[in-house]
Each structure stands twice: as C-alpha cells, then as structure tokens.
GROMACS .gro file of C-alpha atoms in nm:
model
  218
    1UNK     CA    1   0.000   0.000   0.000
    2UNK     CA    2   0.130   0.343  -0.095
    3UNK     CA    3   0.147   0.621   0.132
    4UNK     CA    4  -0.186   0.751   0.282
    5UNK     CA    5  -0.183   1.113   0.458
    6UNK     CA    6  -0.396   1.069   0.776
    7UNK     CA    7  -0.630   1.451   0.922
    8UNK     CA    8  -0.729   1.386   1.258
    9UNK     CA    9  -0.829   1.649   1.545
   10UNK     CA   10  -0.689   1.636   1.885
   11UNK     CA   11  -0.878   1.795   2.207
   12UNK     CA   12  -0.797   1.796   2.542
   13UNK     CA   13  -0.984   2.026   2.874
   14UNK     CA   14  -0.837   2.109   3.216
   15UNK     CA   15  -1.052   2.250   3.499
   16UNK     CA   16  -0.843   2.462   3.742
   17UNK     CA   17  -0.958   2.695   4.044
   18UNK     CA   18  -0.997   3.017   4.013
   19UNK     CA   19  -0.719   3.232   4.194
   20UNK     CA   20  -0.836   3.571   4.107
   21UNK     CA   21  -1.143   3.830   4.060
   22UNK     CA   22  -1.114   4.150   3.889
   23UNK     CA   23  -1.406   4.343   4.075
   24UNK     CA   24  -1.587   4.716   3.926
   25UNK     CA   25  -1.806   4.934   4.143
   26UNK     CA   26  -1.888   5.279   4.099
   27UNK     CA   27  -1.979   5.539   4.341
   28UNK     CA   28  -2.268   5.776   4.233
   29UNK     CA   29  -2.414   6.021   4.394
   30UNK     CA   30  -2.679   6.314   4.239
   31UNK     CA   31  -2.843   6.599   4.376
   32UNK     CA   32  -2.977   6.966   4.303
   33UNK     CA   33  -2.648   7.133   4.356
   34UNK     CA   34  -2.341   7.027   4.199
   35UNK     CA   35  -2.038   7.134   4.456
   36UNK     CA   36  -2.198   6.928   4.708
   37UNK     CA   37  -2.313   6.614   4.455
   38UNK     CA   38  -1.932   6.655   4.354
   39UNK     CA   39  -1.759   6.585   4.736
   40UNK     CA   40  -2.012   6.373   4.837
   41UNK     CA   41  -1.880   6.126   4.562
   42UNK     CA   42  -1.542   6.193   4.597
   43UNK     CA   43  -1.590   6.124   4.960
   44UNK     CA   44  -1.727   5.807   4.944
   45UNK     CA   45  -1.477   5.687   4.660
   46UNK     CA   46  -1.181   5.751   4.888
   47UNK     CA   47  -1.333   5.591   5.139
   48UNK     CA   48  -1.346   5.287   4.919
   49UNK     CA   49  -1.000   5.341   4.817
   50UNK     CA   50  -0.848   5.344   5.142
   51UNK     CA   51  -0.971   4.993   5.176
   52UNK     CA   52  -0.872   4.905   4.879
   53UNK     CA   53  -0.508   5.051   4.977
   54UNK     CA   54  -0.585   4.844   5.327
   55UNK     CA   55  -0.615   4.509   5.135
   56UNK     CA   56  -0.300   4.573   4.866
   57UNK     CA   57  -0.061   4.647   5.212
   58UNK     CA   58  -0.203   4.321   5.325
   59UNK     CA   59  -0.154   4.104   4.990
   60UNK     CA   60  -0.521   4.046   4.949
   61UNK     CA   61  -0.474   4.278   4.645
   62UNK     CA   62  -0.266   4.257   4.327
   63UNK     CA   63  -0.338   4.564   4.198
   64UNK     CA   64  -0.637   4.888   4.183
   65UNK     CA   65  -0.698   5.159   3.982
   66UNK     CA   66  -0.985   5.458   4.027
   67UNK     CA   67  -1.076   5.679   3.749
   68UNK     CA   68  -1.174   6.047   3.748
   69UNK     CA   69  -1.505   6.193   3.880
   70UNK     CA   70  -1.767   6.179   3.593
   71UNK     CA   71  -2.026   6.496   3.651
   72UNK     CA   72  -2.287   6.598   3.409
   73UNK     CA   73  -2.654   6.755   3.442
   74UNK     CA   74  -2.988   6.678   3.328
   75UNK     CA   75  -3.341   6.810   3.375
   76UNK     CA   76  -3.620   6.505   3.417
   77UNK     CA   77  -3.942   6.484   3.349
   78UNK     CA   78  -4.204   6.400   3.544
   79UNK     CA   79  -4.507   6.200   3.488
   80UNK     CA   80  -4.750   6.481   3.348
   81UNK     CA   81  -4.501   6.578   3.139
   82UNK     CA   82  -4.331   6.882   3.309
   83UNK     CA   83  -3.970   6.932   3.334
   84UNK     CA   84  -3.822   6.931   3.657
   85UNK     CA   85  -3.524   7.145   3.774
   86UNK     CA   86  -3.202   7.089   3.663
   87UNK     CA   87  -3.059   6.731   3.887
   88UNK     CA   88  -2.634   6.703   3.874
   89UNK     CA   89  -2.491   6.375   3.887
   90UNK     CA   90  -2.126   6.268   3.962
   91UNK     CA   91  -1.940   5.919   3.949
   92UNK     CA   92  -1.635   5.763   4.004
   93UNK     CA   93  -1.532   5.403   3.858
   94UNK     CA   94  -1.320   5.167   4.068
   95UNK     CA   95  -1.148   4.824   4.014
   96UNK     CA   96  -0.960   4.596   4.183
   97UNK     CA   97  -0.774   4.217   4.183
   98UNK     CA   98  -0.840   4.073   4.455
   99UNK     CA   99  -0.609   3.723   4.543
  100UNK     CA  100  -0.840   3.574   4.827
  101UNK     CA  101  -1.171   3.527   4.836
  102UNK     CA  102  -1.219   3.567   5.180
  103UNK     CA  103  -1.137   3.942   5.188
  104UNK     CA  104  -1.330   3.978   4.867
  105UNK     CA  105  -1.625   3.861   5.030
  106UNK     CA  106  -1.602   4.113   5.345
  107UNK     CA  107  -1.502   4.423   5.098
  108UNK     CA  108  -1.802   4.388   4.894
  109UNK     CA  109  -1.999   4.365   5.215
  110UNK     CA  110  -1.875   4.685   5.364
  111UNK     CA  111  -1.886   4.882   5.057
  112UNK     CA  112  -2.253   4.752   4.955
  113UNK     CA  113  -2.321   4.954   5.289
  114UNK     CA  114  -2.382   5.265   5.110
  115UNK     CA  115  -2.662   5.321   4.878
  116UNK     CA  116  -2.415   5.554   4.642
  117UNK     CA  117  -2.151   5.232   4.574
  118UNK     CA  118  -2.283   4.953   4.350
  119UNK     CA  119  -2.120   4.641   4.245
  120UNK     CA  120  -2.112   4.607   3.799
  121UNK     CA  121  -1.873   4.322   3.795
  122UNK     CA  122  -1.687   4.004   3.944
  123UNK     CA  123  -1.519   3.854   3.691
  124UNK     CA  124  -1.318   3.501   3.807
  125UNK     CA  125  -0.950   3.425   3.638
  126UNK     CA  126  -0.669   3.253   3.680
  127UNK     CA  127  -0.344   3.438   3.718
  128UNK     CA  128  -0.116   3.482   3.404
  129UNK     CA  129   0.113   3.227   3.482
  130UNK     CA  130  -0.121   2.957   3.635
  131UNK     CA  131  -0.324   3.056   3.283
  132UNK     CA  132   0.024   3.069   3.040
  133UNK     CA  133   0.098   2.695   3.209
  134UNK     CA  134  -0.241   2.524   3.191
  135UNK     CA  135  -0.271   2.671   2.800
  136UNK     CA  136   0.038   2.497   2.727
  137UNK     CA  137  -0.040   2.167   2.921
  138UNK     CA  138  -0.359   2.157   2.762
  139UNK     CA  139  -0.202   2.210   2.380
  140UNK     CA  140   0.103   1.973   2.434
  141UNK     CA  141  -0.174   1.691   2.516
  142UNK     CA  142  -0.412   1.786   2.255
  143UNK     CA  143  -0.113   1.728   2.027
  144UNK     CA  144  -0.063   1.354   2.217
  145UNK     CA  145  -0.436   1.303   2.103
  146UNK     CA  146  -0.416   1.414   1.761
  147UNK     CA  147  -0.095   1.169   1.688
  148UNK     CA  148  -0.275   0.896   1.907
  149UNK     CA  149  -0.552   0.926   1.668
  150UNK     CA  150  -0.343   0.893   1.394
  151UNK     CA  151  -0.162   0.640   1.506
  152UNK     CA  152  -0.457   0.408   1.528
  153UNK     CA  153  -0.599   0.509   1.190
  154UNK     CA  154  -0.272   0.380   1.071
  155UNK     CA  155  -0.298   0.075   1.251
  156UNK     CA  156  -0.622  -0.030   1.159
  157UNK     CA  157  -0.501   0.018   0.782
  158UNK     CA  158  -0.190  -0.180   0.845
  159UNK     CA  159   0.080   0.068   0.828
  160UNK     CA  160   0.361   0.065   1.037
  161UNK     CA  161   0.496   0.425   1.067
  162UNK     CA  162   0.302   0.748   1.114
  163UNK     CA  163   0.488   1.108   1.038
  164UNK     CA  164   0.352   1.416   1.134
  165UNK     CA  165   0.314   1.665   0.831
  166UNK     CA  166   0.164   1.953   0.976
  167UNK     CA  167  -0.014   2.063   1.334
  168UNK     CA  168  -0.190   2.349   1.321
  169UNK     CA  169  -0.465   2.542   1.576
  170UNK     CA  170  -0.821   2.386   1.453
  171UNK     CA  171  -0.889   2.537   1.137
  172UNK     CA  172  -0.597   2.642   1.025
  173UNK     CA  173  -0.518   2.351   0.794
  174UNK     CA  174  -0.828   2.453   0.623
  175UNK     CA  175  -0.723   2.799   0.600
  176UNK     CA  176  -1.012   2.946   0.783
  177UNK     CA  177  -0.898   3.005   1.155
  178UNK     CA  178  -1.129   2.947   1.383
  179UNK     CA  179  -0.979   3.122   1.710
  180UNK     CA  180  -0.768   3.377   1.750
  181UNK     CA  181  -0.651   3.212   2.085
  182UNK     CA  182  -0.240   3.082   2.076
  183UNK     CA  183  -0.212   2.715   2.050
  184UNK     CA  184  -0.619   2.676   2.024
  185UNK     CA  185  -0.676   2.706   2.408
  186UNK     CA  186  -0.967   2.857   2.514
  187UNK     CA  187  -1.079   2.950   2.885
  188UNK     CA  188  -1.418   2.987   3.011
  189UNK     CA  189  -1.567   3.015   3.329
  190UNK     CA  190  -1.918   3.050   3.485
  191UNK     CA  191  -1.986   3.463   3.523
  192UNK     CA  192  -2.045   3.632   3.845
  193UNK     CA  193  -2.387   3.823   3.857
  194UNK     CA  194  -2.325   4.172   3.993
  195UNK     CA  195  -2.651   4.193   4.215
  196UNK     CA  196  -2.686   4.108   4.595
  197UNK     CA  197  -2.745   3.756   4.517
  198UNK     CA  198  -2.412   3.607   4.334
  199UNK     CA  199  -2.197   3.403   4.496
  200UNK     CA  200  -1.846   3.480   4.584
  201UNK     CA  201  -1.658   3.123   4.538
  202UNK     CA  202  -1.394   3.099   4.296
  203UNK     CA  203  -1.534   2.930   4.000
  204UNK     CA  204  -1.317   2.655   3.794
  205UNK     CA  205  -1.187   2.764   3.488
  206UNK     CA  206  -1.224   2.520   3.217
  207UNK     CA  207  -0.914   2.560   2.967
  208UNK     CA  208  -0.981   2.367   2.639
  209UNK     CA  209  -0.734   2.314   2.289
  210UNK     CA  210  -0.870   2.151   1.972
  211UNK     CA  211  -0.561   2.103   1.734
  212UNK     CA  212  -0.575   1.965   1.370
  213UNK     CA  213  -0.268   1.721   1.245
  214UNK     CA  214  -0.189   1.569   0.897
  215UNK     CA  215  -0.030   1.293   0.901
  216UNK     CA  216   0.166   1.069   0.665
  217UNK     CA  217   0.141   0.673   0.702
  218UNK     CA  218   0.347   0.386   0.511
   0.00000   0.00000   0.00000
C-alpha cells in the first residue's frame, strides 16, 4: 500500500480553580447642587479606596486603579409631562484584583453599605502564569491526542509508521482560523452576577485546545 496522509483532530480540557477576581463598582451620587453632589462622591470613593489601599498592604490585592469623577446635568421629566429642575450627577469608577476570596467577600460587604456604591462586575480568572501553564499543558496533550488518533488510523489500515506533516490550531489547515486564541486554548468560566445575590466562590476555569494534524502513514 502506498502512502496515505492521515487529518485527525486532537482535544484535550483542564478545569483549574480560580485564583483571582477583577471586581468594578462605581460610586454615584446626584443631587440639586453640583459642589456638594461633587464631594459627596469623591468622599465616598476615597473611602473605598483606602480599603482598597488596606487590602493591597495586606496582599489580598494585586493591583487597583480609580478613574476620574464623571459629573454631568440633566433636567427630568415627570409623569404629566413637566420638566423638573435641573438634577447634577457625579461618578467615580473603581477596580480591583483581589487574590483571596475571603477578603473579597467582606469588601463587597462593607462597601454595599452605602446606597451611592454599587457592584457592575466580578469577573473570576486565573493568574497569568497559572493561565500561560495550563494553555500549554492543555495544547502539548491535545497534540498527544491528535498523533494517538493517527496512530490508530494507521494501525487499523496496516501501516507501520506514522509522520507528522503539519499541526496546526483547529482550522488552520483549512485555511479558515477558527480562534484567534495561541495554541487553540480557550478558557471559560461560569460569570459572576453583579446583584446582591451572586456568589463569591472561585469558579473553575475550564481551559480547552482543539488542534488539527496531517499525518503521513506507510
């Protein structure tokens, strides 16, 4: 039998622990006269920044950042259709990477205190190198499937040998990408709902590759 060129695909999945949670809130405050609308949300997003400062000293944070205070004006309307005077409104946008769940937990409860703070986001991750090792764990034996694959096409034909040709990210050998991802791994991981009721344990990360091989069998 001549040579016969063997495609196969090749998948493998990890599930790993989150480690970290990038967390958003934003003060806002509003009122009928804008100096005081101003402090008061200033006020209240240093107070949040000092524990945020608290937790970074302590290791329970990687990292924050606060933007600037957002103010702008409006004039509402009311139900009969009048325009009401002129309301100011002023917010500030804070995040945060919190390393331990634990303090994550008792941050958002102090801060969900105050009517002007609100939680927009918890999103779960795995640090960048737990994430940079898993993605190339989960290639590598992705790969081991793919030639594994191949290897018992080939036997079931009768062939002996089995030479890999080309390995590519799934799609590629068609030409047509189908993720932009390196090495075809892809991460997902249940979402955190921002309202009082989500929860607050570190989700696992599912890390997945899907590689495509070509083989050559004689």
């Amino acid at each position: 039998m001549s040579d016969v060129v063997i495609t196969v695909r090749g998948e493998n999945n990890s599930r790993v622990r989150a480690e970290e949670a990038a967390v958003r809130v934003t003060v806002s405050t509003d009122g009928p006269t804008r100096g005081p609308v101003v402090e008061r949300a200033q006020e209240r997003a240093s107070t949040v920044q000092d524990g945020l400062v608290a937790h970074l000293r302590s290791g329970e944070v990687s990292e924050w950042s606060s933007a600037r205070v957002s103010v702008w004006s409006d004039r509402p309307w009311n139900n009969e259709g009048a325009q009401l005077p002129l309301v100011h409104h002023a917010s500030v946008e804070l995040s945060a990477t919190f390393t331990d769940a634990g303090a994550l937990s008792w941050w958002l409860g102090d801060v969900a205190e105050s009517d002007d703070v609100q939680v927009t986001a918890v999103e779960w991750r795995l640090s960048p190198d737990t994430r940079a090792r898993v993605e190339r764990e989960v290639a590598a034996e992705a790969v081991h499937v793919a030639v594994e694959r191949a290897t018992a096409y080939a036997d079931a034909l009768g062939l002996a040998s089995v030479a890999a040709v080309e390995i590519a990210d799934v799609g590629l050998l068609g030409g047509r990408p189908e993720s932009p991802t390196p090495m075809g791994a892809r991460m997902m991981a249940a979402s955190a709902d921002a309202g009082p009721s989500f929860s607050l344990q570190p989700p696992e990360i599912v890390v997945t590759s899907t590689v495509e091989g070509r083989f050559r069998a004689e």
